[in-house]
PDB file of C-alpha atoms (C1' of nucleotides) in Angstrom:
ATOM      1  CA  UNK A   1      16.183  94.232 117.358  1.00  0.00           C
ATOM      2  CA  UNK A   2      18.339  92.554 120.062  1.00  0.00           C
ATOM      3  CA  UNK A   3      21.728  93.565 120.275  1.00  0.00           C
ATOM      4  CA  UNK A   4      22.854  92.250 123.544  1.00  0.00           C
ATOM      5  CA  UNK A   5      25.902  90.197 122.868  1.00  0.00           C
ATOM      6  CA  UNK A   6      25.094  86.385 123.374  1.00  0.00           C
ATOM      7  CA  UNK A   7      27.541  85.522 126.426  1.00  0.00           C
ATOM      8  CA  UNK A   8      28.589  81.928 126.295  1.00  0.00           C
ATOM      9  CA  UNK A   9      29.564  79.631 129.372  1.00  0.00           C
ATOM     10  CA  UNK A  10      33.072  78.365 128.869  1.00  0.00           C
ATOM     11  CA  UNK A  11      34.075  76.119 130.849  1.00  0.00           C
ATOM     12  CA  UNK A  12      37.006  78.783 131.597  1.00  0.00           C
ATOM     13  CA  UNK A  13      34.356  81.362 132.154  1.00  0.00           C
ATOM     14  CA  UNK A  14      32.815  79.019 134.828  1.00  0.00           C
ATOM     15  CA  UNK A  15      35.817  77.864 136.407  1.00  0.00           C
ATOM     16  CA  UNK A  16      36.651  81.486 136.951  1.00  0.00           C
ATOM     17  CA  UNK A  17      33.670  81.943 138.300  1.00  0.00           C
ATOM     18  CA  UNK A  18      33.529  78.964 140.835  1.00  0.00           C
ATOM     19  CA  UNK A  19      36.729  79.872 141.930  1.00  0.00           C
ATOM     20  CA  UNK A  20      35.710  83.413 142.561  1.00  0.00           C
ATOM     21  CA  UNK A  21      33.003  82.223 144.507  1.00  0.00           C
ATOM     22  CA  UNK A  22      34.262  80.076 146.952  1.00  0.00           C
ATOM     23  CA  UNK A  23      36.647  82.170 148.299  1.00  0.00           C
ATOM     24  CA  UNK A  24      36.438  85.370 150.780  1.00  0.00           C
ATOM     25  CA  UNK A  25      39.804  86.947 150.277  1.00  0.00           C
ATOM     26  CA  UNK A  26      39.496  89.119 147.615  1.00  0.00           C
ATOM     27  CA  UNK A  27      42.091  87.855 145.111  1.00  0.00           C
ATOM     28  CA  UNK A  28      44.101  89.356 142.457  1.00  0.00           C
ATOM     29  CA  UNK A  29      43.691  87.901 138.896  1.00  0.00           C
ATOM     30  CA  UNK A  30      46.930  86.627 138.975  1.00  0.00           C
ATOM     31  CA  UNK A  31      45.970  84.595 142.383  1.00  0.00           C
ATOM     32  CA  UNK A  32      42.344  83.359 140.640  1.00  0.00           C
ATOM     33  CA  UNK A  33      45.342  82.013 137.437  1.00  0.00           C
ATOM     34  CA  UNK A  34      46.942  80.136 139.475  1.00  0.00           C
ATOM     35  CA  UNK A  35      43.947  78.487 140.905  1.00  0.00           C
ATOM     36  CA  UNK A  36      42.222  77.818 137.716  1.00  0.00           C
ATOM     37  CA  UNK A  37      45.852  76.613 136.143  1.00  0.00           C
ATOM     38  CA  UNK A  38      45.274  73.692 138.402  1.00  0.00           C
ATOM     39  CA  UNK A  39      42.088  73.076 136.432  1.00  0.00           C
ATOM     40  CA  UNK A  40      43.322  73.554 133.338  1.00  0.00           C
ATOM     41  CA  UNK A  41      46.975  74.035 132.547  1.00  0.00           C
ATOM     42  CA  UNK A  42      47.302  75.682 129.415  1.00  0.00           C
ATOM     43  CA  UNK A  43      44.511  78.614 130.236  1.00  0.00           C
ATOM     44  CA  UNK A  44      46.198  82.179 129.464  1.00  0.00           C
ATOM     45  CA  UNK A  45      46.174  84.345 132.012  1.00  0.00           C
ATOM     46  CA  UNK A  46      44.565  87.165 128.939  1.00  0.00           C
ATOM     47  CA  UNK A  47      41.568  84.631 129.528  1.00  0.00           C
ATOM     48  CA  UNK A  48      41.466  85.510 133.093  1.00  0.00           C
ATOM     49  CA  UNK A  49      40.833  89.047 133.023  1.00  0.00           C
ATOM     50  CA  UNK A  50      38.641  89.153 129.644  1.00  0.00           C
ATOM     51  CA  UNK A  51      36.079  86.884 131.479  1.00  0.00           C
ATOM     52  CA  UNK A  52      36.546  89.111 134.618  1.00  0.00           C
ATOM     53  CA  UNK A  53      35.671  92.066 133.052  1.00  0.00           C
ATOM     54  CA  UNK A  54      32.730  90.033 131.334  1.00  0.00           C
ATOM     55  CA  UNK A  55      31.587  88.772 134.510  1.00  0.00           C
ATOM     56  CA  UNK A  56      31.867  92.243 136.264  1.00  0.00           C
ATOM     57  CA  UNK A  57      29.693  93.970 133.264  1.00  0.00           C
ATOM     58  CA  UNK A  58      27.450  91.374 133.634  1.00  0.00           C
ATOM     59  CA  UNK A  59      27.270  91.981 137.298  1.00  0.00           C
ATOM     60  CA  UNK A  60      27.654  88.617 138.384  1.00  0.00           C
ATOM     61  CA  UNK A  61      31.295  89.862 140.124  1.00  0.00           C
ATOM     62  CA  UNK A  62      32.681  93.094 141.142  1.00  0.00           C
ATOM     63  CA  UNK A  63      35.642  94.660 141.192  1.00  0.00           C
ATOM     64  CA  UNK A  64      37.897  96.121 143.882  1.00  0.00           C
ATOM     65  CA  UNK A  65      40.438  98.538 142.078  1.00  0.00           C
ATOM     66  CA  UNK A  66      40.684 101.178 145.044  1.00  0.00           C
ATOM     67  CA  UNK A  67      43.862 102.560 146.022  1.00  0.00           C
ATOM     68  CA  UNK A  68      46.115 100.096 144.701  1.00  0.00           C
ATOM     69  CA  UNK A  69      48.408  99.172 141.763  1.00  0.00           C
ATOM     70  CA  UNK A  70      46.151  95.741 140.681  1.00  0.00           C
ATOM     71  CA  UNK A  71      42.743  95.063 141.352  1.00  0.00           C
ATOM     72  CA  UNK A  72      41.163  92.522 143.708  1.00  0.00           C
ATOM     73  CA  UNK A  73      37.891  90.420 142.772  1.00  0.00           C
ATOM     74  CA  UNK A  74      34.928  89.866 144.471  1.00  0.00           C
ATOM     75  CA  UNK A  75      32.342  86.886 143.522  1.00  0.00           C
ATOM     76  CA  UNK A  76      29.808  88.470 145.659  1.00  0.00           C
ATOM     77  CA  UNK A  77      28.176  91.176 143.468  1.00  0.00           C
ATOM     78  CA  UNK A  78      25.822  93.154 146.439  1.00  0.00           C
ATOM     79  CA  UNK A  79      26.935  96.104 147.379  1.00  0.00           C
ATOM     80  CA  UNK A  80      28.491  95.608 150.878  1.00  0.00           C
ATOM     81  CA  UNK A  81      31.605  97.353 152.774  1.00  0.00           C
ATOM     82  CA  UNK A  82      35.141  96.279 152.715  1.00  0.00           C
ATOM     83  CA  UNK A  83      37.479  96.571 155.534  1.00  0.00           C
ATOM     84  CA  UNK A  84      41.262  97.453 154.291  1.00  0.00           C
ATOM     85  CA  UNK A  85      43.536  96.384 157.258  1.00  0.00           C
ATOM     86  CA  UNK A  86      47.083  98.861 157.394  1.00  0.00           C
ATOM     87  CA  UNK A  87      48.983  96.160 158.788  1.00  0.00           C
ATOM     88  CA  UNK A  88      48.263  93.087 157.139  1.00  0.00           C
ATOM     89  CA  UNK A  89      47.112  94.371 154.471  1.00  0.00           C
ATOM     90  CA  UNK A  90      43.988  91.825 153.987  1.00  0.00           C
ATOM     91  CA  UNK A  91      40.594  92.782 152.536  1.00  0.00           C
ATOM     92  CA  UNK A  92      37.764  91.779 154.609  1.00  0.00           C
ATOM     93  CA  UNK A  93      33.873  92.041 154.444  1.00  0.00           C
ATOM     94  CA  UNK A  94      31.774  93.555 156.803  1.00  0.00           C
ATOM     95  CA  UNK A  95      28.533  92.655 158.116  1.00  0.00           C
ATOM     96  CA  UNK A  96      26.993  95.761 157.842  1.00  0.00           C
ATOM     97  CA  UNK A  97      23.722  96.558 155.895  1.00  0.00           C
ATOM     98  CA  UNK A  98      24.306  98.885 153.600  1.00  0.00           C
ATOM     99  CA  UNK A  99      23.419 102.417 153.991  1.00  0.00           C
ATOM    100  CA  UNK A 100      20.758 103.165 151.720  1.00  0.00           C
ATOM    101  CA  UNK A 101      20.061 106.763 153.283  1.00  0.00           C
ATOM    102  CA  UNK A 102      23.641 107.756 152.301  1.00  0.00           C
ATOM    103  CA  UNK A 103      22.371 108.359 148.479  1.00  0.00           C
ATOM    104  CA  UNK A 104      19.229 110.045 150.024  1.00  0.00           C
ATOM    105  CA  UNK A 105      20.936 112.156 151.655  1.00  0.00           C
ATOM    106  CA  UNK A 106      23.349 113.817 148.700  1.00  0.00           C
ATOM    107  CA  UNK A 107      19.809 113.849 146.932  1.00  0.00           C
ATOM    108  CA  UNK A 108      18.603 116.374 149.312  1.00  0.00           C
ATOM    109  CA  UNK A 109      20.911 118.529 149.965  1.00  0.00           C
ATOM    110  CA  UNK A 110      22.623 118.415 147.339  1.00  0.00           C
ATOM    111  CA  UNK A 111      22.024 118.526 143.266  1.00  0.00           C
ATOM    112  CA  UNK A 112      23.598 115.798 142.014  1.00  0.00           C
ATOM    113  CA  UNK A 113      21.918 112.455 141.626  1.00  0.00           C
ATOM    114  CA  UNK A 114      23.348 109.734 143.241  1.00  0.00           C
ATOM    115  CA  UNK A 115      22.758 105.853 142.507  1.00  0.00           C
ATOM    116  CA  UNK A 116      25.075 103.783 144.338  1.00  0.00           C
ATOM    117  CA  UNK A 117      27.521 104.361 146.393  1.00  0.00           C
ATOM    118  CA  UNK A 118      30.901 102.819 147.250  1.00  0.00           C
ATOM    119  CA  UNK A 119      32.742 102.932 151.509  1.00  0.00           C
ATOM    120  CA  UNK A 120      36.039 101.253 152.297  1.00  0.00           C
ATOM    121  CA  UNK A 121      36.747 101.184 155.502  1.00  0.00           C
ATOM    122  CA  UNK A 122      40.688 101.628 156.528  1.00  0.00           C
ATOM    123  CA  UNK A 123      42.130 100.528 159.897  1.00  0.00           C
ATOM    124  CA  UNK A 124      43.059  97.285 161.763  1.00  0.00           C
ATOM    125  CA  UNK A 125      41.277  94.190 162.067  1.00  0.00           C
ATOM    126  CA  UNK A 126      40.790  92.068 164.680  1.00  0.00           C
ATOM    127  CA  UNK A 127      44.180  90.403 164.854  1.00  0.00           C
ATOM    128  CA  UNK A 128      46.242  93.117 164.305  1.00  0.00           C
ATOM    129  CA  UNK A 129      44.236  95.789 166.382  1.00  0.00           C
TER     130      UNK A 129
ATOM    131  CA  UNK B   1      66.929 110.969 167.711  1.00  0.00           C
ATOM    132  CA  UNK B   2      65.117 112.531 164.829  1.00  0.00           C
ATOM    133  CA  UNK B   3      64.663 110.361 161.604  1.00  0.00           C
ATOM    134  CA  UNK B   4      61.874 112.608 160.142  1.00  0.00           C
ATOM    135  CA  UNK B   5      63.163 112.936 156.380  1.00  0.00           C
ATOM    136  CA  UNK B   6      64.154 117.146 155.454  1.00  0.00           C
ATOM    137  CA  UNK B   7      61.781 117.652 152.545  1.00  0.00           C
ATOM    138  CA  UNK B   8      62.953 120.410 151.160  1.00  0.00           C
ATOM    139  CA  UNK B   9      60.204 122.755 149.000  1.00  0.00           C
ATOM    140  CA  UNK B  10      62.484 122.513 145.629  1.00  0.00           C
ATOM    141  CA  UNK B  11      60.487 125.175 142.588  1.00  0.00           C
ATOM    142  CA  UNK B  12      59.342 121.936 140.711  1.00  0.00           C
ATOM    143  CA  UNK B  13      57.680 120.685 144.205  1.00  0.00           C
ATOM    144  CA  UNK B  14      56.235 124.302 144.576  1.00  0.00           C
ATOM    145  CA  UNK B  15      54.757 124.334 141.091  1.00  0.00           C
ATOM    146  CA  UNK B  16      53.227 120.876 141.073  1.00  0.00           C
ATOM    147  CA  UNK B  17      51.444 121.841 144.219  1.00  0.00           C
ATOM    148  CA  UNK B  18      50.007 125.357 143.057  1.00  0.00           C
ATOM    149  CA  UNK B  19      49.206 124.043 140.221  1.00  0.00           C
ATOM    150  CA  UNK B  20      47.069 121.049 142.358  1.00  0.00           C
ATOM    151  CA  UNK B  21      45.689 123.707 144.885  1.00  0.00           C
ATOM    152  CA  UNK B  22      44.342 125.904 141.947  1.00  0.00           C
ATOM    153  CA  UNK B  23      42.430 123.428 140.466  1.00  0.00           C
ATOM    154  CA  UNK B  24      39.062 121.332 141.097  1.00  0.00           C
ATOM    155  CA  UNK B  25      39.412 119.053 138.454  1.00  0.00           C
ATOM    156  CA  UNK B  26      41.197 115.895 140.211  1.00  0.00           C
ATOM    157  CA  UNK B  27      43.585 116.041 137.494  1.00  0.00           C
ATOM    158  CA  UNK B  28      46.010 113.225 136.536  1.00  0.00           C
ATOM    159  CA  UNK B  29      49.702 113.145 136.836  1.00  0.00           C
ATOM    160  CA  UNK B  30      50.051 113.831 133.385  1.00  0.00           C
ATOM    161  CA  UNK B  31      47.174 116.716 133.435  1.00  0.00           C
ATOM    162  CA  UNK B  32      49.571 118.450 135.698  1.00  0.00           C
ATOM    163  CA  UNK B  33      53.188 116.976 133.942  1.00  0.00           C
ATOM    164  CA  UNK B  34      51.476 119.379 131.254  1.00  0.00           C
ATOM    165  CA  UNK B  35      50.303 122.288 132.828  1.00  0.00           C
ATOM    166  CA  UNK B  36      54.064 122.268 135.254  1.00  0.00           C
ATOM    167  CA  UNK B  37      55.671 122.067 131.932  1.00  0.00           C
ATOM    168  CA  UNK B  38      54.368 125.350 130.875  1.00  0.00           C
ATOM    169  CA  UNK B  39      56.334 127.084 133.798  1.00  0.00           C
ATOM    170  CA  UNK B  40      59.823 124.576 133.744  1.00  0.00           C
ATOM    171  CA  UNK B  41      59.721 123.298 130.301  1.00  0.00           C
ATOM    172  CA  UNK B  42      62.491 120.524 131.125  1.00  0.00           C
ATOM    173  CA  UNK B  43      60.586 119.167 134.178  1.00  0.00           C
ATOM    174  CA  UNK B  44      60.216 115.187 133.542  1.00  0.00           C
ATOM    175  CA  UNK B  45      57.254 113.225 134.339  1.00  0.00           C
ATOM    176  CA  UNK B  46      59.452 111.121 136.960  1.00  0.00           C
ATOM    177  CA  UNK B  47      59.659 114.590 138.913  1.00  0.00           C
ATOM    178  CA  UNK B  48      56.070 115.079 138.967  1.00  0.00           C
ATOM    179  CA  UNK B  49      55.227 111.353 139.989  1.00  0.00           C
ATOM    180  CA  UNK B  50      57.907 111.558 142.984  1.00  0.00           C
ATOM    181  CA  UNK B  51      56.255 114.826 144.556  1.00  0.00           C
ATOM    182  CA  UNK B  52      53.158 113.782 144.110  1.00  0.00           C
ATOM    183  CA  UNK B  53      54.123 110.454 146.721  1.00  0.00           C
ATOM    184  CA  UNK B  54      56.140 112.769 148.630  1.00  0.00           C
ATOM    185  CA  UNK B  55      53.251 115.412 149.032  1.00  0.00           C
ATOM    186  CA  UNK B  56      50.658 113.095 149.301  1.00  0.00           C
ATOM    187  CA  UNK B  57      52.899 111.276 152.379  1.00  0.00           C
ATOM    188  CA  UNK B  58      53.033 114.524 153.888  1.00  0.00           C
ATOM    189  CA  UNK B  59      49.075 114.782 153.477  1.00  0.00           C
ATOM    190  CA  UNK B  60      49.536 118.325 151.680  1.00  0.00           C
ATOM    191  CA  UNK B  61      47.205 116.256 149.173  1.00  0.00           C
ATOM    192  CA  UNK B  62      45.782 113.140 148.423  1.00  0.00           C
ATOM    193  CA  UNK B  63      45.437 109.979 146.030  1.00  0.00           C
ATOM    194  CA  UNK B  64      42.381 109.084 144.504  1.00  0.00           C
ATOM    195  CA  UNK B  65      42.855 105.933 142.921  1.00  0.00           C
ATOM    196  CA  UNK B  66      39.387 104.543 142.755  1.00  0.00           C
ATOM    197  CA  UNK B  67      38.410 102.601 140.047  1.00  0.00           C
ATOM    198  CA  UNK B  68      40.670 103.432 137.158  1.00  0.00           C
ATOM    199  CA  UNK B  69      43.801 102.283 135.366  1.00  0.00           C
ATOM    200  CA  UNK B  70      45.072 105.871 136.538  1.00  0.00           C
ATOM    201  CA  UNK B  71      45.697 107.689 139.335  1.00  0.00           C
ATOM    202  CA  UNK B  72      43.787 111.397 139.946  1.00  0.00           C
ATOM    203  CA  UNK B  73      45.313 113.586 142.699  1.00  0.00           C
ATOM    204  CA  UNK B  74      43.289 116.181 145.078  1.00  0.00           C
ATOM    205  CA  UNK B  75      44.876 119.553 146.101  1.00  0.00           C
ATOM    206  CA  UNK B  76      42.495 119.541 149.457  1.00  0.00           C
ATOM    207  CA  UNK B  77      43.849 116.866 152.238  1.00  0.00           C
ATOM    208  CA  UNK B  78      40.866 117.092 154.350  1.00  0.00           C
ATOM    209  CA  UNK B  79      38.465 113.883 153.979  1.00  0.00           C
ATOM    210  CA  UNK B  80      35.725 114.852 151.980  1.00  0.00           C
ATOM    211  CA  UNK B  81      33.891 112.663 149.331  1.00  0.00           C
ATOM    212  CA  UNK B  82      33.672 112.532 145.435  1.00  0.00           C
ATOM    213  CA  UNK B  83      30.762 112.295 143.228  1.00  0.00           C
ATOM    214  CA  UNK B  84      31.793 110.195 140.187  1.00  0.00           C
ATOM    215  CA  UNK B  85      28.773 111.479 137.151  1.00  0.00           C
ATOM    216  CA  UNK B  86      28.202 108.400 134.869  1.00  0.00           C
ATOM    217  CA  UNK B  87      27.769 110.552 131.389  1.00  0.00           C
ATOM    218  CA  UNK B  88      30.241 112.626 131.710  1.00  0.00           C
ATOM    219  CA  UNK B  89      32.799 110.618 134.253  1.00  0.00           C
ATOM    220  CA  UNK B  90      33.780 114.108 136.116  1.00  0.00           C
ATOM    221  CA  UNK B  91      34.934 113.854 139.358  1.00  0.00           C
ATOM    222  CA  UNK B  92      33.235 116.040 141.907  1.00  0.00           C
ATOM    223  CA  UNK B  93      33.549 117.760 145.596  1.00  0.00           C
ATOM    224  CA  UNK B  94      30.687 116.928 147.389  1.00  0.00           C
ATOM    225  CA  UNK B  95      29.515 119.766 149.962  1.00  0.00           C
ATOM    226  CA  UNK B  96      28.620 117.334 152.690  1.00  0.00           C
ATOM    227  CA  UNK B  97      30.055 117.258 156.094  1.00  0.00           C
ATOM    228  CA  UNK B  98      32.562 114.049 157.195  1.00  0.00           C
ATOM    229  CA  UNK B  99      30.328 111.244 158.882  1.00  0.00           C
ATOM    230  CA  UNK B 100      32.687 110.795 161.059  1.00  0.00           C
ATOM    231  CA  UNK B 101      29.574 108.909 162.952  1.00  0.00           C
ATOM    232  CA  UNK B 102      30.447 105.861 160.088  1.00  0.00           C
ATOM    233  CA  UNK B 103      33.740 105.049 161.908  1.00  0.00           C
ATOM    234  CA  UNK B 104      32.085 104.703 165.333  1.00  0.00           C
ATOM    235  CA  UNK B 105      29.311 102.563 163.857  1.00  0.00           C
ATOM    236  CA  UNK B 106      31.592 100.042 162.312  1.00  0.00           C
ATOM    237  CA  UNK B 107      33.742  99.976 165.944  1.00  0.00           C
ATOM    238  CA  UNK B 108      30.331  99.626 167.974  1.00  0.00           C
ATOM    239  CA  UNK B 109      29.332  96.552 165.595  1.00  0.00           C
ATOM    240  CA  UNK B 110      32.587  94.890 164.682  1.00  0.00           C
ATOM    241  CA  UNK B 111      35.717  93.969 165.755  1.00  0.00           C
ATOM    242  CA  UNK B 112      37.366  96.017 163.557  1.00  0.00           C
ATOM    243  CA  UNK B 113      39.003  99.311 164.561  1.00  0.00           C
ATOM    244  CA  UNK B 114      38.340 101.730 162.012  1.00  0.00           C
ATOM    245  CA  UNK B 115      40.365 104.842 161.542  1.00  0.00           C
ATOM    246  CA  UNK B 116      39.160 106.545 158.344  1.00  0.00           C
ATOM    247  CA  UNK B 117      36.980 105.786 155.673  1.00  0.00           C
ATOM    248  CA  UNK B 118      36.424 106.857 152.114  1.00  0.00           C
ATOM    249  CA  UNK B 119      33.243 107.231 150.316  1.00  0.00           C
ATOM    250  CA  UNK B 120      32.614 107.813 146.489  1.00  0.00           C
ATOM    251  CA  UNK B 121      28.940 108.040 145.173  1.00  0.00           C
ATOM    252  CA  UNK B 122      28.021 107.337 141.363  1.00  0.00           C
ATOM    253  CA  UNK B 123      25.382 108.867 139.624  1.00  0.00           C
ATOM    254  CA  UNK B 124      24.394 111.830 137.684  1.00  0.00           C
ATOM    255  CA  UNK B 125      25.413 115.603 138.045  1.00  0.00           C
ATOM    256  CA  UNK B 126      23.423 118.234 138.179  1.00  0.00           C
ATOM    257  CA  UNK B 127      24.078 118.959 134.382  1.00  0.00           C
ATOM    258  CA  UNK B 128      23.620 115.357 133.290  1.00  0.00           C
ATOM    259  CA  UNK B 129      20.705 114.498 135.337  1.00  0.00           C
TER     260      UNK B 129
ATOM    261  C1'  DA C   1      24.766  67.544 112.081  1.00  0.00           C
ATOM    262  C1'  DT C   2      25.731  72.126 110.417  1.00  0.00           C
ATOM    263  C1'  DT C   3      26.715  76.684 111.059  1.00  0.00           C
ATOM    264  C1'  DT C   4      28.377  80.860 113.130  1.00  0.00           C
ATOM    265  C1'  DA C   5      30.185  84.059 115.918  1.00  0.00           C
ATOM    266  C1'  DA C   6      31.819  84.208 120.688  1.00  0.00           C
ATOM    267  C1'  DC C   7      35.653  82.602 122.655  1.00  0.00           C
ATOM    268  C1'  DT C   8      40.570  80.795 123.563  1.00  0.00           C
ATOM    269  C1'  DA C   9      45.873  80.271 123.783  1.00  0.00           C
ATOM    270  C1'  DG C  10      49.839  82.354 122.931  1.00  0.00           C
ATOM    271  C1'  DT C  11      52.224  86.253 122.357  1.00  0.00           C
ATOM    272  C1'  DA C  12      53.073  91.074 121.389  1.00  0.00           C
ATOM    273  C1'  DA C  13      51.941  95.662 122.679  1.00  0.00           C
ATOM    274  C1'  DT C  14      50.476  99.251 125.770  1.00  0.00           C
ATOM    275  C1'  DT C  15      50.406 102.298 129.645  1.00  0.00           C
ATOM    276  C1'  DA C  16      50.931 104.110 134.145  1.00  0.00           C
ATOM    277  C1'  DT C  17      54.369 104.138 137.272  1.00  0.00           C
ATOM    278  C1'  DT C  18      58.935 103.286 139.456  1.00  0.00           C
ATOM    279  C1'  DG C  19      64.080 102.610 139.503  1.00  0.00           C
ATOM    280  C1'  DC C  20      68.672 104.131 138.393  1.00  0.00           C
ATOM    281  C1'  DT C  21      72.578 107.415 138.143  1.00  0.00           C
ATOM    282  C1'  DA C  22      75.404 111.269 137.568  1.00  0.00           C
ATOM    283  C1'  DA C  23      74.627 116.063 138.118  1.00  0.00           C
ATOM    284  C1'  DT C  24      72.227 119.872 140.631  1.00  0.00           C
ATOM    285  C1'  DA C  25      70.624 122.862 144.167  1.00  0.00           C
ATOM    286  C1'  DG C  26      68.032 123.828 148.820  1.00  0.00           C
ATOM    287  C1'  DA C  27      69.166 125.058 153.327  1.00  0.00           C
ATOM    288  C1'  DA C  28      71.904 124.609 157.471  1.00  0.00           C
ATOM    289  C1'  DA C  29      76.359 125.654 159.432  1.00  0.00           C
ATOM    290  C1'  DC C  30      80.198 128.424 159.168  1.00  0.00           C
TER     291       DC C  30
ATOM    292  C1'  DG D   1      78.623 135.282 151.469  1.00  0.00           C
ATOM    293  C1'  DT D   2      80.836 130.557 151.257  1.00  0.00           C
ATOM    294  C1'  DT D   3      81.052 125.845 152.215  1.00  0.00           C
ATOM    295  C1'  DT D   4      79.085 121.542 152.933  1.00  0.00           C
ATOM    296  C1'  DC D   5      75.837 117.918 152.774  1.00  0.00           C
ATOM    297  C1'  DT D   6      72.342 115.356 151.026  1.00  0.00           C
ATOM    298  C1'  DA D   7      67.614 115.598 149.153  1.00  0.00           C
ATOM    299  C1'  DT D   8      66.253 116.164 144.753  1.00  0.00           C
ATOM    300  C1'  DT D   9      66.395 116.375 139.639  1.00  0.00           C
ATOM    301  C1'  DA D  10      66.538 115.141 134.396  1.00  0.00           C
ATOM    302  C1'  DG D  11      66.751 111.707 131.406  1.00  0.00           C
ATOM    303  C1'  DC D  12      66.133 107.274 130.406  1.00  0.00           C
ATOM    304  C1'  DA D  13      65.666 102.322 131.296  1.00  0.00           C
ATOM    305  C1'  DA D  14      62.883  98.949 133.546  1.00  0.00           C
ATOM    306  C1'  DT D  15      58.483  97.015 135.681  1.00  0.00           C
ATOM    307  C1'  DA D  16      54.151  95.268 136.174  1.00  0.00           C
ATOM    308  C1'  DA D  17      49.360  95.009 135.385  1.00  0.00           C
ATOM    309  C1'  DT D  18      46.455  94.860 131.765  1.00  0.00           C
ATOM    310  C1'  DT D  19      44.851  94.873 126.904  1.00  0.00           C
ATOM    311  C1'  DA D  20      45.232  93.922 121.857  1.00  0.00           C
ATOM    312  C1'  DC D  21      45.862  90.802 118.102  1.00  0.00           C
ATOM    313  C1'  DT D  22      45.340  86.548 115.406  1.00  0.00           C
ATOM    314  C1'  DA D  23      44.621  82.038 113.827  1.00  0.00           C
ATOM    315  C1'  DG D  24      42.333  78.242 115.496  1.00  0.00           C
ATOM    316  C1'  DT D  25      38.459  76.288 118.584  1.00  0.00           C
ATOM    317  C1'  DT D  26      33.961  75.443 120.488  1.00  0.00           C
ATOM    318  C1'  DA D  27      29.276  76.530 122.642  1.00  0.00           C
ATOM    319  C1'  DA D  28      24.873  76.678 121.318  1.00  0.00           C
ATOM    320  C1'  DA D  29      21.198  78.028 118.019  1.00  0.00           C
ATOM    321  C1'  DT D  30      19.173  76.220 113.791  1.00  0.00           C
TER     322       DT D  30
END
DNA sequence: ATTTAACTAGTAATTATTGCTAATAGAAAC
DNA sequence: GTTTCTATTAGCAATAATTACTAGTTAAAT
């Protein structure tokens, strides 16, 4: 038997998903609405986050929901590091490869089993520094 | 001049943080709105939410408000990282000194100037491995 | 082309958290 | 100890992000 549900491609669903993709700035669904509304007027913003959360199972998006009140999107679904400025508050990526030995290293020493790993960075970024 | 705000340590503020310190279970603000209630019956939930910004300001504790609708709090204010298990969604110290050595990469590689950091690893304790 | 269940728009409901206000109570000064 | 001052509280109303519900729609398999 097969019982993975049959995802379709809306053309909400993909307009979501372009929009996600072209952009580096982390939105908030409420940002990604107003984008798409320009597409098409009468989509509900209930549409936006359903096909978020689809996309994010689905792991072709990920979501940001660390230490704040909403959560922020991100149409690149790799594991990379995000930079949280304190003064103007943007989210930025880093270009940093990922440290892989980080989950090797809990394995060793300790007894939990780690898969994956999440690191925000907090601080000031380049034009704020 | 001295603007520093006179916290004062009120018995609901006490409670709410020996009831945080004594505990390793990241609880919720409602976890503890419960287990507060026990001592000052007539304690409200906006009292418990208000000391837990004010304490957390303060760094007595800290937020952890990764990847939930919720928030969990954390009686110890030192950086240290969580271990997130998958089956049973526990949230766990990890024994594992600061890499404070993280910081210092990301300011050697980037333009960014990083000042902390926070780290959360996924997987599998040792009872659900 | 027909069929079917995943999906949508619109709206109501939920849930964690914050805001408001009159009354209370730490703690500093007397 | 008493007075004074203002941070804090209880109780409740208000917010804001997100999810649930429902009748109608549509992607895509047959």
């Amino acid at each position: 038997m097969n019982n993975k549900p049959k995802t379709r491609m809306t053309k909400q669903r993909k307009a979501i998903l372009r929009v996600l993709k072209n952009t580096t700035i982390h939105p908030t669904a409420d940002w990604i609405y107003e984008q798409v509304k320009k597409e098409i007027p009468n989509i509900s913003l209930g549409t936006i986050y359903r096909n978020l959360n689809v996309l994010a199972k689905n792991k072709d998006i990920m979501v940001l929901d660390y230490g704040s009140t909403y959560s922020r999107y991100d149409g690149n679904p790799e594991n990379h590091y995000h930079f949280h400025c304190k003064k103007c508050e943007q989210v930025f990526d880093l270009e940093l490869p990922c440290f892989h030995d980080l989950n090797e290293k809990v394995n060793e020493d300790t007894n939990f089993k780690a898969e994956n790993h999440r690191l925000e960075f907090y601080g000031f970024c380049p034009d704020c520094r």
